[in-house]
Coordinates of N, CA and C in Angstrom, one line a residue:
X1 N -33.6 103.7 4.4 CA -32.8 104.7 5.1 C -33.7 105.5 6.1
X2 N -33.1 105.6 7.3 CA -33.8 106.3 8.3 C -33.9 107.8 8.0
X3 N -35.1 108.4 8.2 CA -35.3 109.8 8.0 C -35.8 110.4 9.3
X4 N -35.2 111.4 9.9 CA -35.7 112.1 11.1 C -37.1 112.7 11.0
X5 N -37.9 112.4 12.0 CA -39.2 113.0 12.0 C -39.2 114.4 12.6
X6 N -38.3 114.6 13.6 CA -38.1 115.9 14.2 C -36.8 116.4 13.8
X7 N -36.7 117.7 13.3 CA -35.5 118.2 12.8 C -34.5 118.4 14.0
X8 N -33.2 118.4 13.6 CA -32.2 118.6 14.6 C -32.3 120.0 15.2
X9 N -32.0 120.2 16.5 CA -32.0 121.5 17.1 C -30.6 121.6 17.8
X10 N -29.7 122.3 17.1 CA -28.3 122.3 17.6 C -28.0 123.8 17.9
X11 N -28.8 124.4 18.7 CA -28.7 125.8 19.0 C -27.7 126.1 20.2
X12 N -27.5 125.1 21.0 CA -26.6 125.4 22.2 C -25.8 124.2 22.5
X13 N -24.8 124.3 23.4 CA -24.0 123.2 23.8 C -24.7 122.0 24.3
X14 N -25.8 122.2 25.1 CA -26.6 121.1 25.7 C -27.2 120.3 24.6
X15 N -27.7 121.0 23.5 CA -28.3 120.3 22.4 C -27.3 119.4 21.7
X16 N -26.1 120.0 21.5 CA -25.0 119.3 20.9 C -24.6 118.0 21.7
X17 N -24.4 118.2 23.0 CA -24.1 117.1 23.8 C -25.1 116.0 23.8
X18 N -26.4 116.4 23.9 CA -27.5 115.5 23.8 C -27.5 114.7 22.5
X19 N -27.2 115.3 21.4 CA -27.1 114.6 20.1 C -26.0 113.6 20.1
X20 N -24.9 114.0 20.6 CA -23.7 113.1 20.6 C -23.8 112.0 21.6
X21 N -24.3 112.3 22.8 CA -24.2 111.3 23.9 C -25.6 110.6 24.2
X22 N -26.6 111.0 23.4 CA -27.9 110.3 23.6 C -27.8 108.8 23.3
X23 N -28.2 108.0 24.2 CA -28.1 106.6 24.0 C -27.8 106.0 25.4
X24 N -28.5 104.9 25.8 CA -28.4 104.4 27.1 C -27.0 104.0 27.5
X25 N -26.2 103.5 26.6 CA -24.9 102.9 26.9 C -23.7 103.7 26.5
X26 N -23.8 104.8 25.8 CA -22.7 105.5 25.3 C -21.7 106.0 26.3
X27 N -22.2 106.6 27.4 CA -21.3 107.1 28.4 C -20.5 106.0 29.0
X28 N -21.2 104.8 29.3 CA -20.5 103.7 29.9 C -19.5 103.1 28.9
X29 N -19.8 103.1 27.6 CA -18.9 102.6 26.6 C -17.6 103.5 26.6
X30 N -17.8 104.8 26.6 CA -16.6 105.7 26.6 C -15.8 105.4 27.8
X31 N -16.4 105.2 29.0 CA -15.7 105.0 30.2 C -14.9 103.7 30.2
X32 N -15.6 102.6 29.7 CA -14.9 101.3 29.7 C -13.8 101.3 28.7
X33 N -14.0 101.9 27.5 CA -12.9 102.0 26.5 C -11.7 102.8 27.1
X34 N -12.0 103.8 27.9 CA -10.9 104.6 28.5 C -10.2 103.7 29.6
X35 N -10.9 102.8 30.2 CA -10.3 101.9 31.2 C -9.5 100.8 30.6
X36 N -9.6 100.6 29.3 CA -8.8 99.6 28.6 C -9.5 98.4 28.1
X37 N -10.9 98.5 28.2 CA -11.7 97.4 27.7 C -12.0 97.8 26.2
X38 N -11.2 97.2 25.3 CA -11.3 97.8 23.9 C -12.0 96.8 22.9
X39 N -12.0 95.5 23.2 CA -12.6 94.6 22.3 C -14.1 94.5 22.5
X40 N -14.9 94.3 21.4 CA -16.3 94.2 21.5 C -16.8 93.2 22.6
X41 N -16.1 92.0 22.6 CA -16.5 91.0 23.6 C -16.3 91.5 25.0
X42 N -15.2 92.2 25.3 CA -15.0 92.8 26.6 C -16.1 93.8 27.0
X43 N -16.4 94.6 26.0 CA -17.5 95.6 26.3 C -18.8 94.9 26.6
X44 N -19.1 93.9 25.8 CA -20.3 93.1 26.1 C -20.4 92.5 27.5
X45 N -19.2 92.0 27.9 CA -19.2 91.4 29.3 C -19.3 92.5 30.3
X46 N -18.8 93.7 30.1 CA -19.0 94.8 31.0 C -20.4 95.4 31.1
X47 N -21.1 95.2 30.0 CA -22.5 95.7 29.9 C -23.4 94.6 29.5
X48 N -23.6 93.6 30.3 CA -24.4 92.4 29.9 C -25.9 92.7 29.6
X49 N -26.4 93.8 30.1 CA -27.8 94.1 29.8 C -28.1 94.6 28.4
X50 N -27.0 95.0 27.8 CA -27.2 95.6 26.4 C -27.0 94.4 25.4
X51 N -27.8 94.5 24.3 CA -27.6 93.5 23.3 C -26.4 93.9 22.4
X52 N -25.9 92.9 21.8 CA -24.7 93.1 20.9 C -25.1 94.1 19.8
X53 N -26.3 94.0 19.3 CA -26.7 94.9 18.2 C -26.7 96.3 18.7
X54 N -27.3 96.6 19.8 CA -27.4 97.9 20.3 C -26.0 98.5 20.6
X55 N -25.1 97.7 21.2 CA -23.8 98.1 21.5 C -23.1 98.5 20.2
X56 N -23.2 97.6 19.1 CA -22.6 97.9 17.8 C -23.1 99.2 17.2
X57 N -24.4 99.5 17.4 CA -25.0 100.7 16.8 C -24.4 101.9 17.6
X58 N -24.4 101.8 18.9 CA -23.9 103.0 19.7 C -22.4 103.2 19.5
X59 N -21.6 102.1 19.3 CA -20.2 102.2 19.0 C -20.0 102.9 17.7
X60 N -20.8 102.5 16.7 CA -20.8 103.2 15.4 C -21.1 104.7 15.5
X61 N -22.1 105.0 16.3 CA -22.4 106.4 16.4 C -21.3 107.2 17.1
X62 N -20.7 106.6 18.1 CA -19.5 107.2 18.8 C -18.4 107.4 17.8
X63 N -18.2 106.5 17.0 CA -17.2 106.5 15.9 C -17.5 107.6 14.9
X64 N -18.8 107.7 14.5 CA -19.2 108.8 13.6 C -19.0 110.2 14.2
X65 N -19.2 110.3 15.5 CA -19.0 111.6 16.2 C -17.5 111.8 16.5
X66 N -16.6 110.9 16.1 CA -15.2 111.1 16.3 C -14.7 111.1 17.7
X67 N -15.5 110.3 18.6 CA -15.1 110.2 20.0 C -14.3 108.9 20.2
X68 N -14.5 107.9 19.3 CA -13.7 106.7 19.4 C -13.2 106.3 17.9
X69 N -12.2 105.5 17.9 CA -11.7 105.0 16.6 C -11.7 103.5 16.7
X70 N -11.9 102.9 15.5 CA -12.0 101.4 15.4 C -10.8 101.0 14.6
X71 N -10.1 100.0 15.1 CA -9.0 99.4 14.4 C -9.3 97.9 14.1
X72 N -9.2 97.5 12.9 CA -9.5 96.1 12.5 C -8.1 95.5 12.1
X73 N -7.8 94.5 12.8 CA -6.5 93.8 12.5 C -6.7 92.7 11.5
X74 N -5.8 92.6 10.5 CA -5.9 91.6 9.4 C -5.5 90.2 9.8
X75 N -6.3 89.6 10.7 CA -6.0 88.3 11.2 C -7.3 87.5 11.1
X76 N -7.1 86.2 11.1 CA -8.3 85.3 11.1 C -8.3 84.5 12.5
X77 N -9.4 84.6 13.2 CA -10.6 85.4 13.0 C -10.3 86.9 13.1
X78 N -11.2 87.7 12.6 CA -10.9 89.2 12.6 C -10.9 89.7 14.1
X79 N -10.0 90.6 14.3 CA -9.8 91.2 15.6 C -10.1 92.7 15.5
X80 N -11.0 93.2 16.4 CA -11.4 94.6 16.4 C -11.1 95.2 17.7
X81 N -10.5 96.4 17.7 CA -10.3 97.1 19.0 C -10.8 98.6 18.8
X82 N -11.4 99.1 19.9 CA -11.8 100.5 19.9 C -10.9 101.3 20.8
X83 N -10.6 102.5 20.5 CA -9.9 103.4 21.4 C -10.4 104.8 21.3
X84 N -10.2 105.6 22.4 CA -10.7 106.9 22.4 C -9.8 107.8 21.5
X85 N -10.4 108.7 20.8 CA -9.6 109.7 20.1 C -9.2 110.8 21.1
X86 N -8.4 111.7 20.6 CA -8.0 112.8 21.5 C -9.2 113.6 21.9
X87 N -10.1 113.8 20.9 CA -11.4 114.5 21.2 C -12.2 113.7 22.2
X88 N -12.3 112.4 22.1 CA -13.0 111.6 23.1 C -12.5 111.6 24.5
X89 N -11.1 111.7 24.5 CA -10.5 111.8 25.9 C -10.9 113.1 26.6
X90 N -11.3 114.1 25.9 CA -11.7 115.3 26.6 C -13.0 115.2 27.4
X91 N -13.7 114.1 27.0 CA -15.0 113.9 27.7 C -14.8 113.1 29.1
X92 N -13.7 112.4 29.2 CA -13.5 111.6 30.4 C -13.6 112.4 31.7
X93 N -13.0 113.6 31.9 CA -13.2 114.3 33.1 C -14.6 114.7 33.4
X94 N -15.4 115.0 32.3 CA -16.8 115.3 32.5 C -17.6 114.1 33.0
X95 N -17.3 112.9 32.4 CA -18.0 111.7 32.8 C -17.6 111.4 34.2
X96 N -16.3 111.6 34.6 CA -15.9 111.3 35.9 C -16.6 112.2 36.9
X97 N -16.8 113.5 36.6 CA -17.5 114.4 37.5 C -19.0 114.0 37.6
X98 N -19.6 113.6 36.5 CA -21.0 113.1 36.5 C -21.1 111.9 37.4
X99 N -20.2 110.9 37.3 CA -20.2 109.7 38.1 C -20.0 110.1 39.6
X100 N -19.1 111.0 39.9 CA -18.9 111.5 41.3 C -20.2 112.1 41.8
X101 N -20.9 112.9 41.1 CA -22.1 113.5 41.5 C -23.2 112.5 41.8
X102 N -23.2 111.4 40.9 CA -24.1 110.3 41.1 C -23.8 109.6 42.4
X103 N -22.5 109.3 42.7 CA -22.1 108.6 43.9 C -22.5 109.5 45.1
X104 N -22.3 110.8 45.1 CA -22.5 111.6 46.2 C -24.0 111.7 46.5
X105 N -24.9 111.6 45.5 CA -26.3 111.7 45.6 C -27.0 110.4 45.4
X106 N -26.3 109.3 45.6 CA -26.8 107.9 45.3 C -28.2 107.6 46.0
X107 N -28.3 107.8 47.3 CA -29.5 107.5 48.0 C -30.7 108.3 47.5
X108 N -30.5 109.6 47.4 CA -31.6 110.4 46.9 C -32.0 110.1 45.5
X109 N -31.0 109.9 44.6 CA -31.4 109.5 43.2 C -32.1 108.2 43.1
X110 N -31.6 107.2 43.9 CA -32.2 105.9 43.9 C -33.7 106.0 44.4
X111 N -33.9 106.8 45.5 CA -35.2 106.9 46.0 C -36.2 107.6 45.0
X112 N -35.7 108.6 44.3 CA -36.5 109.3 43.3 C -36.8 108.4 42.1
X113 N -35.8 107.7 41.7 CA -36.0 106.8 40.5 C -37.0 105.7 40.9
X114 N -36.8 105.1 42.1 CA -37.7 104.0 42.5 C -39.1 104.4 42.7
X115 N -39.3 105.7 43.2 CA -40.6 106.2 43.4 C -41.4 106.3 42.1
X116 N -40.7 106.6 41.0 CA -41.4 106.7 39.7 C -41.7 105.4 39.1
X117 N -41.1 104.3 39.5 CA -41.3 103.0 38.9 C -42.5 102.3 39.4

């Protein structure tokens, strides 16, 4: 069982958001699920750089944080779909604003990021 080396610091909203959304693909997963890509294979196609294992881990964490729900259909082969919870839907305007800010500052951000590489 995994044991944290650094204790949780949940003293403010930014700490809480960081704990819930920390993970390279979580914001994109939330966005794509909101757009209607609900099956794991669809999400994998939308984010080809991510391994299936990492996506599954991050989907599980989003589910544990009550941002998404998982429905398993009793068919053969098994069918799984994810959807945003009402709580998860409250994040979509925030993600949209972040994406818009990124688009508006695309050149500057790209330049700064490439400078560091």
